Coordinates of C-alpha atoms and ligand atoms in Angstrom, one line a residue:
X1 CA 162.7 73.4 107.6
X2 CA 164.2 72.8 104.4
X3 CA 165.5 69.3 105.2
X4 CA 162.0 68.8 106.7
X5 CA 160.4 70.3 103.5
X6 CA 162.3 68.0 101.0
X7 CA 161.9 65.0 102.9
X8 CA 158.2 65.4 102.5
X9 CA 158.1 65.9 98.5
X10 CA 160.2 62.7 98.6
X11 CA 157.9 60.8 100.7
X12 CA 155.1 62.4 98.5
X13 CA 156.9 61.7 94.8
X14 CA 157.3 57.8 96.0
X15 CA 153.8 57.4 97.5
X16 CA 152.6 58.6 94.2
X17 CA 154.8 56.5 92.0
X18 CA 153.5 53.4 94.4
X19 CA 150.1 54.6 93.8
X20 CA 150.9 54.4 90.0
X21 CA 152.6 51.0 89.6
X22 CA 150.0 49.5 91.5
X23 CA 147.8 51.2 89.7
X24 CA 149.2 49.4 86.4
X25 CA 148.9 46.5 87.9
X26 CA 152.0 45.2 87.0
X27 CA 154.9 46.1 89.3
X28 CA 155.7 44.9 92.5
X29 CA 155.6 46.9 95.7
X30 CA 159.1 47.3 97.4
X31 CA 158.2 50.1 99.8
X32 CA 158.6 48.5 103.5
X33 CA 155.2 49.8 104.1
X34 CA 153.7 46.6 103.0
X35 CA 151.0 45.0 104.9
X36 CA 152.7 42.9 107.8
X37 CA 152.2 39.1 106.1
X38 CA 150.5 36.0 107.8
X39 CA 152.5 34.9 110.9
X40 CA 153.0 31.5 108.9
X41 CA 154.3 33.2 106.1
X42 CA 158.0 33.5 105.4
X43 CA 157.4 36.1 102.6
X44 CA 160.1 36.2 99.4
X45 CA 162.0 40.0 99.5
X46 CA 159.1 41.1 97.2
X47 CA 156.5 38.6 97.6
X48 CA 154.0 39.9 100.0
X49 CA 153.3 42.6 98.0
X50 CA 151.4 40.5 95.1
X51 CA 151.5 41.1 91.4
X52 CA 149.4 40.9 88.8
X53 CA 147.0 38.2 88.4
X54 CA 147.8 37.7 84.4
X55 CA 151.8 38.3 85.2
X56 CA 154.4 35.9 83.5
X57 CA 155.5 32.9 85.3
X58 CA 159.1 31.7 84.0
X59 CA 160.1 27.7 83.7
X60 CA 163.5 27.0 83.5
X61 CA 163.2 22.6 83.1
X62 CA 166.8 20.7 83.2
X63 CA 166.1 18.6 80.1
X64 CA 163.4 16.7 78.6
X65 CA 165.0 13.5 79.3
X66 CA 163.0 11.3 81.2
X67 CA 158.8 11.3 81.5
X68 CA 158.4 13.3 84.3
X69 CA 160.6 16.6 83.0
X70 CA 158.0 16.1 79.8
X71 CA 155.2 16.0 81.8
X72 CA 156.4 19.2 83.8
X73 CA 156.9 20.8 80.4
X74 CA 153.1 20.0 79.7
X75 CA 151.4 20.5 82.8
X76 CA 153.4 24.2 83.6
X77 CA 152.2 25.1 79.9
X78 CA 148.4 24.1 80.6
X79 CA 147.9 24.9 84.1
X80 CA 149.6 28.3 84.0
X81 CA 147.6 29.2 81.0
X82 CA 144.3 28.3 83.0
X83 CA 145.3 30.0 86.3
X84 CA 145.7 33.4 84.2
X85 CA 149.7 33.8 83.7
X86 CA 151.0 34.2 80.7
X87 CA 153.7 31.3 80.8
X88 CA 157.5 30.8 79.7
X89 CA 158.3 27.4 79.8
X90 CA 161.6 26.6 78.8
X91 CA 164.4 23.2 79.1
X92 CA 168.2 23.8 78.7
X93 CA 168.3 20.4 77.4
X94 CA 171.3 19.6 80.3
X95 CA 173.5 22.4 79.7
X96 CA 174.4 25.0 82.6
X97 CA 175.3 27.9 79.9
X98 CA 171.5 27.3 78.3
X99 CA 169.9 27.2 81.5
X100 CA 171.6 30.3 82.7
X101 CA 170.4 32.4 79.5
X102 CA 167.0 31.6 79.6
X103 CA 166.8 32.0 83.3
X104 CA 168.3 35.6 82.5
X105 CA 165.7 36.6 79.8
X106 CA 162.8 35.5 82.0
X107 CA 164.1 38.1 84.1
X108 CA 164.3 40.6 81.2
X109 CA 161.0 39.5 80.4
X110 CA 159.3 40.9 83.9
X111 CA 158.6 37.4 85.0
X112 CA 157.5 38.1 88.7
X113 CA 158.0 34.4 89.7
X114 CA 160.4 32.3 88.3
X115 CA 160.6 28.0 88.5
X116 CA 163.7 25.9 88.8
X117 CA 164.2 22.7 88.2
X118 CA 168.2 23.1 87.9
X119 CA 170.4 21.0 85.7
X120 CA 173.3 21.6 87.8
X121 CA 172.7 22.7 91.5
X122 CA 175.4 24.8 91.8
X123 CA 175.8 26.9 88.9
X124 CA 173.0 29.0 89.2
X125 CA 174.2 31.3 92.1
X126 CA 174.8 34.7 90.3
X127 CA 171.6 34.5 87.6
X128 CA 169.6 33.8 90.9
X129 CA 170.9 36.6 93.1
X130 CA 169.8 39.1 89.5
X131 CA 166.7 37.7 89.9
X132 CA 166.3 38.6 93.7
X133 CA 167.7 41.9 93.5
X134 CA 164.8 42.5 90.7
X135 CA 161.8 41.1 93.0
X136 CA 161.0 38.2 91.6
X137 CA 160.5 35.1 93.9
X138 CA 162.7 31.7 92.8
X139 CA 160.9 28.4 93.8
X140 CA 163.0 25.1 93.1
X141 CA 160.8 22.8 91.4
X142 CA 162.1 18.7 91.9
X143 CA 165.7 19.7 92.9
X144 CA 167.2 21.9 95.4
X145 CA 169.0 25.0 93.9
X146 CA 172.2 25.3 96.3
X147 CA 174.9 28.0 97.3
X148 CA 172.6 30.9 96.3
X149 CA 170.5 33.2 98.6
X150 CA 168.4 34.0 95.9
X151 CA 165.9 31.2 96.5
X152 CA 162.9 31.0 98.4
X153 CA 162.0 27.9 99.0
X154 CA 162.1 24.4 97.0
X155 CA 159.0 21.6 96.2
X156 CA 160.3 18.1 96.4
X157 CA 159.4 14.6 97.1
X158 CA 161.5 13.5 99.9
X159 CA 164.7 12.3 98.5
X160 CA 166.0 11.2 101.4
X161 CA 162.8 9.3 101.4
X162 CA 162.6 8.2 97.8
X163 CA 166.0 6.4 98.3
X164 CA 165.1 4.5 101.5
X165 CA 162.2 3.3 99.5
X166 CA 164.6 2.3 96.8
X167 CA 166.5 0.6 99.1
X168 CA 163.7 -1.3 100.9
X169 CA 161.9 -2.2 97.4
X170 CA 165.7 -4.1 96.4
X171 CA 165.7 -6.2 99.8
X172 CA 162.0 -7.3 99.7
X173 CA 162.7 -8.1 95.8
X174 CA 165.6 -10.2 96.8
X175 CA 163.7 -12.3 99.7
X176 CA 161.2 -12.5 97.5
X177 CA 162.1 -13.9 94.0
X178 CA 166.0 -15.3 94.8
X179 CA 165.8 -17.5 97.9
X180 CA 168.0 -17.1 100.2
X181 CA 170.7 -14.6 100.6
X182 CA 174.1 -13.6 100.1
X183 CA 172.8 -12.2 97.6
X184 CA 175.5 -10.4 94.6
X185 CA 174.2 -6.8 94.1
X186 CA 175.7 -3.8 92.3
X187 CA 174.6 -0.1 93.3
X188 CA 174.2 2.6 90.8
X189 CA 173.3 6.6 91.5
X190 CA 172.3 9.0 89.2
X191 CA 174.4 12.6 88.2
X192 CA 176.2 13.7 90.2
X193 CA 175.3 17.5 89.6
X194 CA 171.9 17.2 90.5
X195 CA 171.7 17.3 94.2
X196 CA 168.3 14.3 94.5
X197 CA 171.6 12.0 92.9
X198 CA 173.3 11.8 96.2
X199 CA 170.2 11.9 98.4
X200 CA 168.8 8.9 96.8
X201 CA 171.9 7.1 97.0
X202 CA 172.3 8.1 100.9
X203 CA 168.9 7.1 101.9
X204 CA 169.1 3.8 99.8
X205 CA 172.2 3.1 102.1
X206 CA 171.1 3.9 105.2
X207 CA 168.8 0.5 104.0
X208 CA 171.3 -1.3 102.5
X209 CA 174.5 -0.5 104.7
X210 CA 173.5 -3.1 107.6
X211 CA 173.0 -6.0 105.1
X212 CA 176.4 -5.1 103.7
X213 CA 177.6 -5.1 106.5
X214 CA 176.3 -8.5 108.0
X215 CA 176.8 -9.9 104.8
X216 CA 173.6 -10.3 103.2
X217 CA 174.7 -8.8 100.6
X218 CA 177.8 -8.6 98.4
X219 CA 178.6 -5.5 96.2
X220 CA 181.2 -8.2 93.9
X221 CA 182.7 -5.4 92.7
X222 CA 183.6 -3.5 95.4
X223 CA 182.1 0.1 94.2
X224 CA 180.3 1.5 96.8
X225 CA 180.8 5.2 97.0
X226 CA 178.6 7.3 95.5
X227 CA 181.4 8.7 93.3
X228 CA 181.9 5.4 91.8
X229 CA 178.3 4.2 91.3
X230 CA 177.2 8.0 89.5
X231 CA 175.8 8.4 86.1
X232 CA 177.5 11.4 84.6
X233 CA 174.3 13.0 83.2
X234 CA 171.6 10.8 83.8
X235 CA 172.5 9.5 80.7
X236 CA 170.8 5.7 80.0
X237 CA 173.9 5.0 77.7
X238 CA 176.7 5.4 80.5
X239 CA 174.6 3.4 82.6
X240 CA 174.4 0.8 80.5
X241 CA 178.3 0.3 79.5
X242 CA 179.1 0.7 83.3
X243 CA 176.7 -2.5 83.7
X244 CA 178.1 -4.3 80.8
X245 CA 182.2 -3.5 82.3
X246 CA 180.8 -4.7 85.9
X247 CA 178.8 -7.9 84.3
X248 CA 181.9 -9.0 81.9
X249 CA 184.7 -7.8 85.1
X250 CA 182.6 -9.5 87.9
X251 CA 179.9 -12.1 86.8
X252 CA 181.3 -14.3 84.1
X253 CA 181.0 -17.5 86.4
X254 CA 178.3 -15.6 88.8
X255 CA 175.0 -15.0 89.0
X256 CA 174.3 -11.1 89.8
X257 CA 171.1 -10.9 91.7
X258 CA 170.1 -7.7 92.2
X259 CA 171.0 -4.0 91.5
X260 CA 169.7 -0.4 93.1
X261 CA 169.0 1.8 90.3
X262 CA 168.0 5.5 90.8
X263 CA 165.4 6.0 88.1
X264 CA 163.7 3.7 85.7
X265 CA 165.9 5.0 82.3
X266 CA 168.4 3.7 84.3
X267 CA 166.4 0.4 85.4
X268 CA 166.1 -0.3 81.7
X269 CA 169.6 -0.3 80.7
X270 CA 170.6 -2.3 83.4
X271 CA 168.2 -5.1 82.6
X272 CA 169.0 -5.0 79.0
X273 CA 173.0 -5.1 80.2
X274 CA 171.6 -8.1 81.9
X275 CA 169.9 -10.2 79.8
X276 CA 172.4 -9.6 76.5
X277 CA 175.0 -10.9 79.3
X278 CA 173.0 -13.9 79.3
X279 CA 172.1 -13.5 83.0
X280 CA 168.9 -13.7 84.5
X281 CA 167.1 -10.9 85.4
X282 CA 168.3 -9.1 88.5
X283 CA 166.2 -7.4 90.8
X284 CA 166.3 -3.7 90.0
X285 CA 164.9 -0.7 91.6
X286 CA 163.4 2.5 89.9
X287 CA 161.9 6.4 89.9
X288 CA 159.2 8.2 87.8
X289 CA 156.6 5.3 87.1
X290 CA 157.4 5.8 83.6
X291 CA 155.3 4.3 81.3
X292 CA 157.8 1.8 80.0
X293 CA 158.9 0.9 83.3
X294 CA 155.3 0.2 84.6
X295 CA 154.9 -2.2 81.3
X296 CA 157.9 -4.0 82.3
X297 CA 156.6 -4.3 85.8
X298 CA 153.5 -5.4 85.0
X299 CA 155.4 -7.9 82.5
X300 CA 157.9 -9.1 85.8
X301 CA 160.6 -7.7 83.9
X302 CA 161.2 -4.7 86.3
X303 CA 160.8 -5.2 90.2
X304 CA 159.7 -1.7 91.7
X305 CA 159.6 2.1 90.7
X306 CA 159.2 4.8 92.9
X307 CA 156.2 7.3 92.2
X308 CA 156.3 10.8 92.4
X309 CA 153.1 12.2 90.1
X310 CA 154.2 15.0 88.3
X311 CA 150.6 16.7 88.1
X312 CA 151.3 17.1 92.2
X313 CA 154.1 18.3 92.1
X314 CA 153.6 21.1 89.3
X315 CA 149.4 21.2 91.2
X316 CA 151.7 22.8 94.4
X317 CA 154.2 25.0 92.7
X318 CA 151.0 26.8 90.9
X319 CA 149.2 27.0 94.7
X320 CA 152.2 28.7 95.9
X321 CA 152.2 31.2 92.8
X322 CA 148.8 31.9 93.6
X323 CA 150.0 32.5 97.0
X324 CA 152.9 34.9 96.0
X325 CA 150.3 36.5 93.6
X326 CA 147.6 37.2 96.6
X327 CA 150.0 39.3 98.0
X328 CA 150.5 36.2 101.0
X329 CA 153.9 35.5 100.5
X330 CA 155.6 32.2 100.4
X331 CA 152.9 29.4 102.8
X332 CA 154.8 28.0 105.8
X333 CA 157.2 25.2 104.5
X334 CA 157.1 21.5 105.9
X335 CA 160.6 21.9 106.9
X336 CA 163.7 23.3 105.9
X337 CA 167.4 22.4 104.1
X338 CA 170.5 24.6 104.5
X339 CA 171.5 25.1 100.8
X340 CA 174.8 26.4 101.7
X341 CA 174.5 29.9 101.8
X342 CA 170.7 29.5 103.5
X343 CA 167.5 27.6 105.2
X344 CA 165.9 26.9 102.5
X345 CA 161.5 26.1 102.8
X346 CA 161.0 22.7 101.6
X347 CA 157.7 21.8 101.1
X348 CA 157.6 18.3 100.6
X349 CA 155.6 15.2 99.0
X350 CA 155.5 11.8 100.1
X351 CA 156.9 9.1 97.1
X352 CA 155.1 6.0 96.6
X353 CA 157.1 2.5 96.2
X354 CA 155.1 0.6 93.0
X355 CA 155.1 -3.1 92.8
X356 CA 153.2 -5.7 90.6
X357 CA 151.4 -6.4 94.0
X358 CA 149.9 -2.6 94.2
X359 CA 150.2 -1.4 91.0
X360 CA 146.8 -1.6 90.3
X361 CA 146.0 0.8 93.5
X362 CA 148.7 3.3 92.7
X363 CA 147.5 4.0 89.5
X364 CA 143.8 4.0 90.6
X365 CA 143.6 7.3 89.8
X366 CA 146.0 7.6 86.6
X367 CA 144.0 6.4 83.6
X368 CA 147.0 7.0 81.1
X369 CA 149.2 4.0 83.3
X370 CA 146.2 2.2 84.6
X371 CA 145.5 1.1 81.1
X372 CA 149.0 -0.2 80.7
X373 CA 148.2 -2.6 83.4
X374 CA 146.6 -5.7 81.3
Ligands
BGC401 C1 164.3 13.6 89.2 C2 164.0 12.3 88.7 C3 164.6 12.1 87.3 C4 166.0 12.5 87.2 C5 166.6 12.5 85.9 C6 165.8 13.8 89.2 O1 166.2 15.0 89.7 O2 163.9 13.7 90.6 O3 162.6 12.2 88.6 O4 164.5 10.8 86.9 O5 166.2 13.8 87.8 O6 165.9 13.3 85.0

């Protein structure tokens, strides 16, 4: 039959185009007729059918704003390089427009995977569904990328987690180095457009909320939503005039005893608000290990960080490449998060809480801020 007979030369034209982009070693396979993948596997749209082994990887970075973003930039550079890709590593330096752009010419570029670490988690919806619709497999990288199907799962440390820890790091500062409670606190988060701002503020209060509440501690000023404590733009500089408003407002005639912060830029300011107040130092909380931070620990002059080592983080993203690049899909996630428009994979790393006390263990391992230890 004719029907029949065309239906064939079809079938035939498409095997042999397969045949060829395989061949070339460059495409993706989108027939359905891919190999069924690994029952643990919850394969991107494209993913199980592999790609090239020397294929370019895009990095789409927020900024370059604090250590760990820097490190990324680095390690994503090196690492690709030595696993075979041919890597584009790029930061948007905090703008959504930017980030958008270079997202888009990765895509123009063929990259068959790309990696997000987004400056806002909301924006990226439309550039992210292009990028499905053309194959290539999105992994968020630090932050969740939210209200967009095109992502296929995201590699984190806990923020949940990392906040708890934040929490627990300002309470056992505050037993430990200003007697007794009520102790005066102030609570700061970081921006609001990256979703790990709100997570490490939540899980710091799920900590903190009881001793507020039985009046251990006293937030003098009052602010204790998240809107009101938020650093537009993780920017040190904010941070540090919202400390200086709440230290001449609330603590000319007291003593301010400790304050959650949600990375150590921000730890900094806060402690310099503090001591050009003419206050003691506060107890403040922190993220990244950055060196700085770890000086300042070592010195007293910060209480805690949080650790999240950036060479494990970028160490997984690359294994899951590798995975997508095998032809084996996306591995099985730890758990998932509903982004808004999906269940998203999450596969997750556990944060470390660093104190002078175990400093020295942390870091075992981390020549470069072992040796700032002395
Ligand atoms: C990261 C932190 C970082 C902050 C500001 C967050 O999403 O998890 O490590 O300090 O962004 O750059």
């Amino acid at each position: 039959m004719k029907t029949k007979k065309r239906l064939s030369l079809l079938l035939a034209a498409a095997l042999t185009m397969t045949t060829a982009l395989t061949g070339c070693g460059g495409s993706q396979q989108t027939t359905s007729s891919a190999a069924p993948a690994p029952a643990s596997s919850t394969p991107a749209a494209s993913g199980a059918a592999g790609f090239s082994a020397d294929a370019t990887i895009g990095v789409a970075l927020p900024w370059l704003g604090t250590q760990n973003w820097k490190e990324a930039d680095e390690m994503f550079r090196a690492q690709l390089e030595a696993a075979g890709f041919k890597a584009i590593v790029q930061h948007a330096d905090n703008k959504v427009p930017q980030q958008q752009q270079q997202i888009e010419s990765m895509i123009q570029n063929g990259a068959k995977v790309i990696v997000v670490g987004p400056v806002d988690g909301s924006q990226l919806g439309a550039v992210l569904e292009e990028a499905k619709a053309a194959g290539i497999s999105v992994i968020g990288y630090d932050r969740l990328i939210e209200n967009t199907t095109g992502i296929d799962g995201v590699v984190q440390f806990g923020s949940i987690k990392t906040g708890e820890l934040q929490g627990q790091a300002l309470l056992d500062g505050l037993a430990a180095q200003k007697g007794k409670g009520p102790y005066n606190i102030e609570l700061f988060g970081g921006g609001p457009a990256d979703p790990n701002a709100p997570n490490f503020f939540k899980g710091a209060m799920k900590v903190l909320q009881p001793k507020i509440d039985d009046g251990t501690l006293v937030v003098v000023s009052g602010q204790t939503d998240f809107t009101q404590c938020a650093t537009m733009d993780w920017d040190n500089s904010k941070a540090q005039s919202r400390m200086d408003s709440l230290l001449s407002g609330f603590y000319s005639n007291k003593e301010i005893d400790g304050v959650l912060s949600p990375n150590d830029g921000i730890a900094r300011a806060i402690i310099t608000a503090s001591e050009q107040a003419g206050q003691k130092i506060p107890v403040v909380s922190g993220l990244d290990a950055e060196n700085e931070s770890v000086e300042w620990i070592w010195s007293g002059k910060q209480y805690s960080t949080v650790a999240k080592p950036t060479d494990v983080l970028v160490g997984k993203t690359i294994e899951i490449i590798k995975s997508l690049q095998a032809g084996k899909g996306m591995p099985a996630p730890d758990s998932t998060v509903n982004n808004g428009k999906k269940d998203v994979g999450v596969y997750e790393l556990a944060p470390i809480v660093v104190t002078k006390e175990n400093a020295k263990e942390v870091f075992a391992k981390d020549p470069g801020r072992l040796a700032l230890l002395k």
